[in-house]
mmCIF file of C-alpha atoms in Angstrom:
data_model
loop_
_atom_site.group_PDB
_atom_site.id
_atom_site.type_symbol
_atom_site.label_atom_id
_atom_site.label_comp_id
_atom_site.label_asym_id
_atom_site.label_seq_id
_atom_site.Cartn_x
_atom_site.Cartn_y
_atom_site.Cartn_z
ATOM 1 C CA MET A 165 92.146 101.808 128.379
ATOM 2 C CA PRO A 166 92.411 99.236 125.429
ATOM 3 C CA ASP A 167 95.926 97.823 125.458
ATOM 4 C CA HIS A 168 96.703 98.970 121.703
ATOM 5 C CA GLU A 169 96.184 102.210 120.029
ATOM 6 C CA LEU A 170 96.562 101.637 116.022
ATOM 7 C CA SER A 171 96.560 103.677 112.937
ATOM 8 C CA ARG A 172 94.646 102.315 110.021
ATOM 9 C CA THR A 173 98.218 101.697 108.605
ATOM 10 C CA ASP A 174 98.833 99.238 111.751
ATOM 11 C CA ALA A 175 95.455 97.683 111.152
ATOM 12 C CA ARG A 176 95.958 97.066 107.585
ATOM 13 C CA ARG A 177 99.263 95.377 108.001
ATOM 14 C CA LEU A 178 97.703 93.315 110.824
ATOM 15 C CA ALA A 179 95.290 91.762 108.579
ATOM 16 C CA LEU A 180 97.675 91.462 105.732
ATOM 17 C CA ARG A 181 99.991 89.666 108.233
ATOM 18 C CA GLY A 182 97.195 87.320 109.382
ATOM 19 C CA GLN A 183 96.255 86.508 105.874
ATOM 20 C CA LEU A 184 99.643 85.464 104.561
ATOM 21 C CA LEU A 185 99.396 88.637 101.998
ATOM 22 C CA THR A 186 103.085 89.755 102.711
ATOM 23 C CA ALA A 187 105.987 89.787 100.623
ATOM 24 C CA GLU A 188 107.177 86.713 102.581
ATOM 25 C CA ARG A 189 105.000 83.824 100.743
ATOM 26 C CA PRO A 190 104.455 80.674 102.327
ATOM 27 C CA THR A 191 105.430 77.486 100.464
ATOM 28 C CA ASP A 192 102.972 74.697 101.615
ATOM 29 C CA LEU A 193 99.501 74.097 100.923
ATOM 30 C CA LEU A 194 98.320 72.585 104.226
ATOM 31 C CA THR A 195 100.413 75.442 106.144
ATOM 32 C CA VAL A 196 98.651 77.919 104.669
ATOM 33 C CA LEU A 197 94.823 76.120 105.126
ATOM 34 C CA ARG A 198 96.122 75.695 108.762
ATOM 35 C CA ARG A 199 96.645 79.535 108.953
ATOM 36 C CA LEU A 200 93.904 80.760 107.181
ATOM 37 C CA THR A 201 91.404 78.126 109.005
ATOM 38 C CA VAL A 202 88.951 78.064 105.771
ATOM 39 C CA VAL A 203 88.687 78.924 102.291
ATOM 40 C CA GLN A 204 85.429 79.259 100.912
ATOM 41 C CA ASP A 205 84.852 76.411 98.535
ATOM 42 C CA ASP A 206 82.538 78.362 95.638
ATOM 43 C CA PRO A 207 82.627 76.517 92.214
ATOM 44 C CA THR A 208 82.263 79.892 90.223
ATOM 45 C CA HIS A 209 84.847 79.507 87.246
ATOM 46 C CA HIS A 210 84.382 82.981 85.606
ATOM 47 C CA VAL A 211 88.503 83.279 86.242
ATOM 48 C CA ALA A 212 88.964 80.247 88.492
ATOM 49 C CA PRO A 213 87.477 78.448 91.395
ATOM 50 C CA SER A 214 87.735 80.711 94.452
ATOM 51 C CA ALA A 215 89.693 78.498 96.631
ATOM 52 C CA ASP A 216 92.073 78.294 93.913
ATOM 53 C CA LEU A 217 92.231 82.010 93.621
ATOM 54 C CA VAL A 218 92.916 82.331 97.218
ATOM 55 C CA LEU A 219 95.692 80.031 97.029
ATOM 56 C CA TRP A 220 97.405 80.951 94.260
ATOM 57 C CA SER A 221 97.553 84.629 95.530
ATOM 58 C CA ARG A 222 99.306 83.218 98.676
ATOM 59 C CA LEU A 223 101.293 80.484 97.002
ATOM 60 C CA GLY A 224 101.983 81.800 93.837
ATOM 61 C CA SER A 225 102.318 79.388 90.477
ATOM 62 C CA THR A 226 103.748 76.385 92.485
ATOM 63 C CA TYR A 227 100.536 75.947 93.603
ATOM 64 C CA SER A 228 98.581 73.385 91.705
ATOM 65 C CA PRO A 229 94.874 72.658 92.087
ATOM 66 C CA ASP A 230 95.572 69.152 91.824
ATOM 67 C CA ALA A 231 97.314 69.168 95.251
ATOM 68 C CA LEU A 232 94.149 70.524 96.765
ATOM 69 C CA ARG A 233 91.916 68.009 94.785
ATOM 70 C CA ALA A 234 94.074 65.104 96.379
ATOM 71 C CA ALA A 235 94.104 66.593 99.741
ATOM 72 C CA VAL A 236 90.269 66.587 99.566
ATOM 73 C CA ASP A 237 90.138 62.998 98.261
ATOM 74 C CA GLU A 238 92.247 61.530 101.083
ATOM 75 C CA GLN A 239 90.551 63.636 103.742
ATOM 76 C CA ARG A 240 93.585 65.460 105.064
ATOM 77 C CA VAL A 241 91.142 68.660 103.892
ATOM 78 C CA LEU A 242 87.569 68.428 104.709
ATOM 79 C CA GLU A 243 84.471 70.710 103.322
ATOM 80 C CA LEU A 244 81.872 71.811 105.920
ATOM 81 C CA HIS A 245 79.448 74.319 105.516
ATOM 82 C CA GLY A 246 80.891 75.430 102.443
ATOM 83 C CA TYR A 247 84.447 75.936 103.505
ATOM 84 C CA LEU A 248 87.306 74.139 103.195
ATOM 85 C CA ARG A 249 89.187 73.093 106.241
ATOM 86 C CA PRO A 250 92.129 71.307 107.559
ATOM 87 C CA CYS A 251 90.530 67.861 108.519
ATOM 88 C CA GLU A 252 91.883 67.863 112.193
ATOM 89 C CA ASP A 253 89.640 71.129 112.823
ATOM 90 C CA LEU A 254 86.653 68.855 112.434
ATOM 91 C CA ALA A 255 86.969 68.138 116.252
ATOM 92 C CA LEU A 256 86.200 71.782 117.131
ATOM 93 C CA PHE A 257 82.634 71.322 115.763
ATOM 94 C CA ARG A 258 81.659 67.912 116.767
ATOM 95 C CA ALA A 259 79.922 69.196 120.053
ATOM 96 C CA ASP A 260 77.567 71.721 117.991
ATOM 97 C CA MET A 261 76.576 68.688 115.840
ATOM 98 C CA ALA A 262 75.695 66.621 118.748
ATOM 99 C CA ASP A 263 73.512 69.605 120.218
ATOM 100 C CA TRP A 264 72.101 70.501 116.715
ATOM 101 C CA PRO A 265 69.810 72.272 116.236
ATOM 102 C CA GLY A 266 71.217 74.413 119.091
ATOM 103 C CA ARG A 267 71.776 74.748 122.782
ATOM 104 C CA GLY A 268 69.480 76.818 125.249
ATOM 105 C CA GLU A 269 66.439 78.700 123.906
ATOM 106 C CA LEU A 270 66.006 77.861 120.388
ATOM 107 C CA ARG A 271 65.431 80.700 117.896
ATOM 108 C CA PRO A 272 62.210 80.102 115.537
ATOM 109 C CA TRP A 273 64.016 79.049 112.356
ATOM 110 C CA GLN A 274 66.093 76.523 114.548
ATOM 111 C CA LYS A 275 62.959 74.976 115.662
ATOM 112 C CA GLU A 276 61.666 75.061 112.150
ATOM 113 C CA GLN A 277 64.556 73.231 110.513
ATOM 114 C CA ARG A 278 64.452 70.716 113.719
ATOM 115 C CA ALA A 279 60.468 70.339 112.833
ATOM 116 C CA TRP A 280 61.209 70.041 108.740
ATOM 117 C CA VAL A 281 63.749 66.919 109.356
ATOM 118 C CA GLU A 282 61.642 65.471 111.894
ATOM 119 C CA ALA A 283 58.559 65.380 109.383
ATOM 120 C CA ASN A 284 60.950 64.027 106.818
ATOM 121 C CA THR A 285 62.489 61.181 108.914
ATOM 122 C CA ALA A 286 61.524 58.792 106.286
ATOM 123 C CA CYS A 287 63.363 60.018 103.810
ATOM 124 C CA ARG A 288 66.633 60.946 106.117
ATOM 125 C CA LEU A 289 67.024 57.172 106.754
ATOM 126 C CA ASP A 290 66.683 56.561 103.083
ATOM 127 C CA ILE A 291 69.266 58.700 102.334
ATOM 128 C CA LEU A 292 71.373 57.024 105.301
ATOM 129 C CA ASP A 293 70.894 53.639 103.979
ATOM 130 C CA ARG A 294 71.486 54.468 100.308
ATOM 131 C CA LEU A 295 74.790 55.930 101.513
ATOM 132 C CA ARG A 296 75.711 53.392 103.632
ATOM 133 C CA THR A 297 75.173 50.595 100.973
ATOM 134 C CA SER A 298 76.338 52.668 97.781
ATOM 135 C CA GLY A 299 78.163 55.945 98.934
ATOM 136 C CA PRO A 300 80.056 58.259 98.300
ATOM 137 C CA LEU A 301 77.071 59.623 95.729
ATOM 138 C CA PRO A 302 76.110 62.945 94.412
ATOM 139 C CA ALA A 303 72.807 64.413 95.840
ATOM 140 C CA SER A 304 71.626 63.441 92.064
ATOM 141 C CA GLU A 305 71.446 59.788 92.984
ATOM 142 C CA LEU A 306 69.708 60.083 96.271
ATOM 143 C CA PRO A 307 66.246 59.444 96.855
ATOM 144 C CA ASP A 308 63.909 62.465 97.441
ATOM 145 C CA THR A 309 60.892 60.624 99.788
ATOM 146 C CA CYS A 310 60.149 63.699 101.386
ATOM 147 C CA GLU A 311 56.526 64.305 102.739
ATOM 148 C CA ARG A 312 56.986 67.764 103.392
ATOM 149 C CA PRO A 313 58.486 69.775 100.564
ATOM 150 C CA TRP A 314 61.057 72.821 101.984
ATOM 151 C CA ARG A 315 59.185 75.627 100.827
ATOM 152 C CA SER A 316 61.242 79.068 100.052
ATOM 153 C CA SER A 317 61.070 81.920 98.230
ATOM 154 C CA GLY A 318 64.436 81.630 96.961
ATOM 155 C CA TRP A 319 66.184 79.198 94.917
ATOM 156 C CA ASN A 320 65.963 76.536 97.319
ATOM 157 C CA HIS A 321 62.535 76.020 97.069
ATOM 158 C CA HIS A 322 61.694 72.355 96.649
ATOM 159 C CA ARG A 323 65.347 71.399 96.841
ATOM 160 C CA ASN A 324 64.294 68.917 99.137
ATOM 161 C CA VAL A 325 67.593 66.445 98.893
ATOM 162 C CA VAL A 326 69.835 69.387 98.801
ATOM 163 C CA MET A 327 68.423 71.085 101.978
ATOM 164 C CA LEU A 328 68.043 68.157 103.803
ATOM 165 C CA LEU A 329 71.718 66.848 103.242
ATOM 166 C CA LYS A 330 72.882 70.605 104.309
ATOM 167 C CA LEU A 331 71.110 69.602 107.564
ATOM 168 C CA LEU A 332 72.223 66.102 107.978
ATOM 169 C CA VAL A 333 75.690 67.597 107.853
ATOM 170 C CA ALA A 334 74.917 69.937 110.706
ATOM 171 C CA ARG A 335 73.469 67.220 112.591
ATOM 172 C CA GLY A 336 76.818 65.238 112.020
ATOM 173 C CA GLU A 337 75.514 62.410 109.989
ATOM 174 C CA VAL A 338 76.497 63.321 106.529
ATOM 175 C CA ALA A 339 79.766 64.859 105.461
ATOM 176 C CA ALA A 340 80.961 66.174 102.122
ATOM 177 C CA ALA A 341 83.686 63.078 100.785
ATOM 178 C CA GLY A 342 85.192 65.013 97.674
ATOM 179 C CA ARG A 343 84.014 65.931 94.030
ATOM 180 C CA GLU A 344 83.444 63.916 90.651
ATOM 181 C CA GLU A 345 84.017 66.667 88.387
ATOM 182 C CA ARG A 346 82.055 69.563 89.799
ATOM 183 C CA GLN A 347 79.548 67.590 91.835
ATOM 184 C CA THR A 348 79.956 66.896 95.554
ATOM 185 C CA LEU A 349 80.018 63.729 96.862
ATOM 186 C CA TRP A 350 78.185 62.739 99.949
ATOM 187 C CA ASP A 351 78.994 59.821 102.356
ATOM 188 C CA LEU A 352 78.283 58.863 106.084
ATOM 189 C CA ALA A 353 80.228 61.245 108.201
ATOM 190 C CA GLU A 354 81.342 58.469 110.179
ATOM 191 C CA ARG A 355 83.279 57.295 107.091
ATOM 192 C CA VAL A 356 84.969 60.659 106.361
ATOM 193 C CA TYR A 357 85.563 62.349 109.594
ATOM 194 C CA PRO A 358 88.685 61.425 111.431
ATOM 195 C CA ASP A 359 88.089 59.735 114.634
ATOM 196 C CA ASP A 360 89.407 62.473 117.084
ATOM 197 C CA PRO A 361 88.075 63.114 120.568
ATOM 198 C CA VAL A 362 85.137 65.534 120.764
ATOM 199 C CA VAL A 363 86.299 69.073 121.913
ATOM 200 C CA PRO A 364 83.546 70.342 124.323
ATOM 201 C CA ALA A 365 81.451 72.984 123.120
ATOM 202 C CA ASP A 366 82.787 75.788 125.086
ATOM 203 C CA GLU A 367 86.462 75.069 124.818
ATOM 204 C CA ALA A 368 85.975 74.617 121.085
ATOM 205 C CA GLU A 369 84.508 77.997 120.502
ATOM 206 C CA ARG A 370 87.366 79.308 122.398
ATOM 207 C CA VAL A 371 89.641 77.693 120.321
ATOM 208 C CA ARG A 372 87.622 78.452 116.823
ATOM 209 C CA ASP A 373 88.056 82.329 117.789
ATOM 210 C CA LYS A 374 91.741 81.929 118.815
ATOM 211 C CA ARG A 375 92.183 80.543 115.644
ATOM 212 C CA ARG A 376 89.901 83.134 113.460
ATOM 213 C CA LEU A 377 91.690 86.143 114.888
ATOM 214 C CA ARG A 378 95.219 84.735 114.287
ATOM 215 C CA ALA A 379 93.905 84.296 110.462
ATOM 216 C CA LEU A 380 92.450 87.849 110.704
ATOM 217 C CA GLY A 381 94.923 89.585 112.514
ATOM 218 C CA ILE A 382 92.338 91.961 113.778
ATOM 219 C CA ALA A 383 88.791 91.788 114.177
ATOM 220 C CA ARG A 384 85.460 92.693 115.886
ATOM 221 C CA ALA A 385 84.795 90.738 119.401
ATOM 222 C CA ARG A 386 80.936 90.764 118.306
ATOM 223 C CA SER A 387 79.487 91.252 114.776
ATOM 224 C CA ALA A 388 76.445 90.944 112.783
ATOM 225 C CA GLN A 389 75.079 87.326 111.858
ATOM 226 C CA VAL A 390 75.908 86.185 108.595
ATOM 227 C CA PRO A 391 75.750 82.601 106.675
ATOM 228 C CA GLY A 392 78.723 80.957 106.624
ATOM 229 C CA GLU A 393 82.050 81.566 108.627
ATOM 230 C CA PRO A 394 81.612 84.131 111.310
ATOM 231 C CA GLY A 395 83.657 87.325 111.336
ATOM 232 C CA HIS A 396 83.817 88.041 115.152
ATOM 233 C CA VAL A 397 86.506 86.446 117.614
ATOM 234 C CA GLY A 398 84.749 86.836 121.133
ATOM 235 C CA GLU A 399 87.353 87.747 123.884
ATOM 236 C CA ALA A 400 90.262 86.069 121.766
ATOM 237 C CA GLY A 401 93.669 88.345 121.593
ATOM 238 C CA GLU A 402 93.970 91.692 123.331
ATOM 239 C CA PRO A 403 91.749 94.988 123.109
ATOM 240 C CA ALA A 404 92.688 97.741 120.677
ATOM 241 C CA VAL A 405 91.053 100.946 119.064
ATOM 242 C CA VAL A 406 92.107 102.347 115.517
ATOM 243 C CA GLU A 407 92.350 105.768 114.853
ATOM 244 C CA GLY A 408 89.536 107.318 113.159
ATOM 245 C CA VAL A 409 87.317 103.989 113.491
ATOM 246 C CA LYS A 410 84.609 104.009 116.016
ATOM 247 C CA GLY A 411 84.268 100.995 118.668
ATOM 248 C CA HIS A 412 86.770 98.288 120.028
ATOM 249 C CA TRP A 413 88.952 95.578 118.183
ATOM 250 C CA ARG A 414 90.641 92.533 119.018
ATOM 251 C CA VAL A 415 93.922 91.877 117.878
ATOM 252 C CA ASP A 416 96.418 89.258 117.508
ATOM 253 C CA PRO A 417 99.601 90.533 119.815
ATOM 254 C CA GLU A 418 101.984 88.081 118.233
ATOM 255 C CA LEU A 419 101.681 89.368 114.895
ATOM 256 C CA LEU A 420 101.699 93.162 116.194
ATOM 257 C CA ASP A 421 105.622 93.311 116.128
ATOM 258 C CA GLU A 422 106.267 91.441 112.852
ATOM 259 C CA PRO A 423 108.184 93.350 110.165
ATOM 260 C CA PHE A 424 106.038 94.270 107.346
ATOM 261 C CA ALA A 425 107.040 94.014 103.515
ATOM 262 C CA GLY A 426 104.084 94.116 101.121
ATOM 263 C CA ARG A 427 103.660 93.113 97.716
ATOM 264 C CA THR A 428 100.759 93.192 94.890
ATOM 265 C CA ALA A 429 98.157 90.683 94.709
ATOM 266 C CA LEU A 430 95.015 89.956 92.800
ATOM 267 C CA LEU A 431 92.638 88.339 95.202
ATOM 268 C CA SER A 432 89.292 86.517 94.870
ATOM 269 C CA PRO A 433 86.286 88.337 95.375
ATOM 270 C CA LEU A 434 85.853 85.761 98.207
ATOM 271 C CA ASP A 435 88.751 86.348 99.693
ATOM 272 C CA ARG A 436 88.570 86.208 103.907
ATOM 273 C CA LEU A 437 90.758 89.881 103.589
ATOM 274 C CA ILE A 438 87.494 91.690 102.164
ATOM 275 C CA HIS A 439 84.861 88.947 103.351
ATOM 276 C CA ASP A 440 83.833 91.420 106.169
ATOM 277 C CA ARG A 441 82.649 94.289 104.013
ATOM 278 C CA ARG A 442 82.079 96.509 107.316
ATOM 279 C CA ARG A 443 85.575 95.900 108.129
ATOM 280 C CA MET A 444 87.295 96.087 104.624
ATOM 281 C CA ASP A 445 85.423 99.753 104.663
ATOM 282 C CA GLU A 446 86.626 100.575 108.037
ATOM 283 C CA ILE A 447 90.081 99.427 107.727
ATOM 284 C CA PHE A 448 90.881 99.612 104.229
ATOM 285 C CA GLU A 449 88.676 102.171 103.033
ATOM 286 C CA PHE A 450 88.101 100.348 100.081
ATOM 287 C CA ASP A 451 84.588 100.205 98.054
ATOM 288 C CA TYR A 452 83.645 97.056 96.464
ATOM 289 C CA GLN A 453 81.059 94.513 96.121
ATOM 290 C CA LEU A 454 80.587 91.042 94.035
ATOM 291 C CA GLU A 455 78.509 92.249 90.961
ATOM 292 C CA MET A 456 77.857 88.730 89.586
ATOM 293 C CA TYR A 457 73.931 88.915 90.659
ATOM 294 C CA LYS A 458 73.598 92.387 89.114
ATOM 295 C CA PRO A 459 72.138 92.872 85.577
ATOM 296 C CA ARG A 460 74.994 93.781 83.194
ATOM 297 C CA GLU A 461 74.160 97.314 82.873
ATOM 298 C CA GLN A 462 73.989 98.021 86.590
ATOM 299 C CA ARG A 463 78.098 96.628 87.152
ATOM 300 C CA LEU A 464 80.698 99.355 88.084
ATOM 301 C CA TRP A 465 83.574 96.854 88.366
ATOM 302 C CA GLY A 466 82.659 93.427 86.457
ATOM 303 C CA TYR A 467 80.941 90.370 86.948
ATOM 304 C CA TRP A 468 83.949 88.858 88.856
ATOM 305 C CA ALA A 469 86.147 91.463 89.704
ATOM 306 C CA LEU A 470 89.419 90.745 91.190
ATOM 307 C CA PRO A 471 90.491 93.353 94.038
ATOM 308 C CA VAL A 472 94.187 94.710 93.760
ATOM 309 C CA LEU A 473 96.279 94.635 96.757
ATOM 310 C CA HIS A 474 99.363 96.907 96.503
ATOM 311 C CA GLY A 475 101.225 97.127 99.471
ATOM 312 C CA ASP A 476 99.270 97.462 102.363
ATOM 313 C CA ARG A 477 96.548 99.374 100.436
ATOM 314 C CA LEU A 478 93.601 97.808 98.294
ATOM 315 C CA VAL A 479 93.990 100.158 95.350
ATOM 316 C CA GLY A 480 91.511 98.802 92.528
ATOM 317 C CA LYS A 481 89.931 95.945 90.605
ATOM 318 C CA VAL A 482 90.554 93.940 87.493
ATOM 319 C CA ASP A 483 87.591 92.916 85.473
ATOM 320 C CA ALA A 484 88.830 89.689 83.941
ATOM 321 C CA THR A 485 87.290 86.694 81.927
ATOM 322 C CA ALA A 486 89.064 83.176 81.493
ATOM 323 C CA ASP A 487 87.863 82.281 78.105
ATOM 324 C CA ARG A 488 89.124 78.550 78.141
ATOM 325 C CA ARG A 489 87.428 77.590 74.523
ATOM 326 C CA GLU A 490 89.694 80.691 73.187
ATOM 327 C CA GLY A 491 92.756 80.020 75.272
ATOM 328 C CA GLU A 492 92.574 83.200 76.630
ATOM 329 C CA LEU A 493 92.546 85.212 79.872
ATOM 330 C CA ARG A 494 90.845 88.409 78.755
ATOM 331 C CA VAL A 495 91.166 91.912 80.771
ATOM 332 C CA GLU A 496 88.327 94.016 80.245
ATOM 333 C CA ALA A 497 89.424 96.890 82.349
ATOM 334 C CA LEU A 498 91.628 97.875 85.075
ATOM 335 C CA HIS A 499 89.750 100.092 87.622
ATOM 336 C CA GLU A 500 92.256 102.499 89.152
ATOM 337 C CA ASP A 501 90.910 103.640 92.938
ATOM 338 C CA VAL A 502 93.820 105.673 93.229
ATOM 339 C CA PRO A 503 96.277 106.968 90.137
ATOM 340 C CA PHE A 504 98.296 104.072 89.561
ATOM 341 C CA THR A 505 102.161 104.691 89.226
ATOM 342 C CA ARG A 506 104.116 103.182 86.355
ATOM 343 C CA ALA A 507 105.537 100.950 89.343
ATOM 344 C CA MET A 508 101.847 99.993 90.211
ATOM 345 C CA THR A 509 100.684 99.395 86.897
ATOM 346 C CA ARG A 510 103.779 97.209 86.087
ATOM 347 C CA ALA A 511 103.261 95.148 89.330
ATOM 348 C CA VAL A 512 99.761 94.399 88.380
ATOM 349 C CA HIS A 513 100.425 93.471 84.522
ATOM 350 C CA ASP A 514 103.201 91.020 85.953
ATOM 351 C CA GLU A 515 100.578 89.450 88.466
ATOM 352 C CA LEU A 516 98.066 89.329 85.533
ATOM 353 C CA THR A 517 100.710 87.646 82.986
ATOM 354 C CA ASP A 518 101.505 85.149 86.114
ATOM 355 C CA LEU A 519 97.910 84.264 86.519
ATOM 356 C CA ALA A 520 97.610 83.652 82.792
ATOM 357 C CA ALA A 521 100.606 81.313 82.675
ATOM 358 C CA TRP A 522 99.340 79.402 85.968
ATOM 359 C CA LEU A 523 95.937 79.248 84.181
ATOM 360 C CA ASP A 524 97.494 78.120 80.700
ATOM 361 C CA LEU A 525 95.972 80.845 78.906
ATOM 362 C CA GLN A 526 97.285 83.882 76.954
ATOM 363 C CA LEU A 527 96.818 87.351 78.507
ATOM 364 C CA VAL A 528 94.988 89.632 76.316
ATOM 365 C CA GLY A 529 94.575 93.115 77.426
ATOM 366 C CA PRO A 530 93.777 95.491 79.371
ATOM 367 C CA PRO A 531 92.538 97.647 76.584
#
């Protein structure tokens, strides 16, 4: 039998404790990053960059985006595979970098990536030489001498330098070294990454699983492979079942007995609380998807709709736009998944007022 039998309410509260979305707010940027382990570094600026929204939703209006930029520039926070991470966590990925493109039997896509990098060895060496002499530099200032172009049916087709940089990061040769306006700067990894001892691969995976479970509170031992940070946690924590949900879970036992007091929060569409849509549906029973890639006429909630947390439930979405030219945070619609009480409406309005003030904009709406 599993060690723990949980209700959906128990499971939701575990997730919220793990993600620092309870009434007791944290007060320090690096404390939040170390607890969450990753914050997705997406530049979409429809309301604010996702990383800033995630940190604002935890820290409140005391959070300054300049503090995050300074932490990145000072390399106390590093970007890896599209996620911001505390610099000390890089030691947990160095063994994988050394073993790129993977250990054991390689999958076809891993073999293809290895062959593509080998076919473009001259371009790889040109990029490393340019960074060695002139870095850090944006991708636009790096040479494209690839003999074999990157072929794709998607938007990466022929984006040779961008794709080669991505693979050189995976190999541990190149690293993101901050930003200049909205462009990522690249440099040699040896000049960016801390000189910490490399953690052996098996141990590093166990540590990452344990820290990921601490951040999520509750997760599956195994889940489907997805781009970016995984949502599974292996054998970390203890086994559990959730009433009304099929299958087994892993939980962080240290979070089980903590008291819970909820609050209202507006979340980034890329927040880790909802990143795993299947987990979101099973635990929170919340219907949501990011609609920025849909044609306008097919959107139900909005281009960059912000999920609304109230207490231990996800209860709606806010369709908002930051119009910096007009100095407005415009709320086009407030979608209620459950009928809002006066207290819920007031709490959401207070969060929107706080968000507008933090953005230095005037709140307009909802209609």
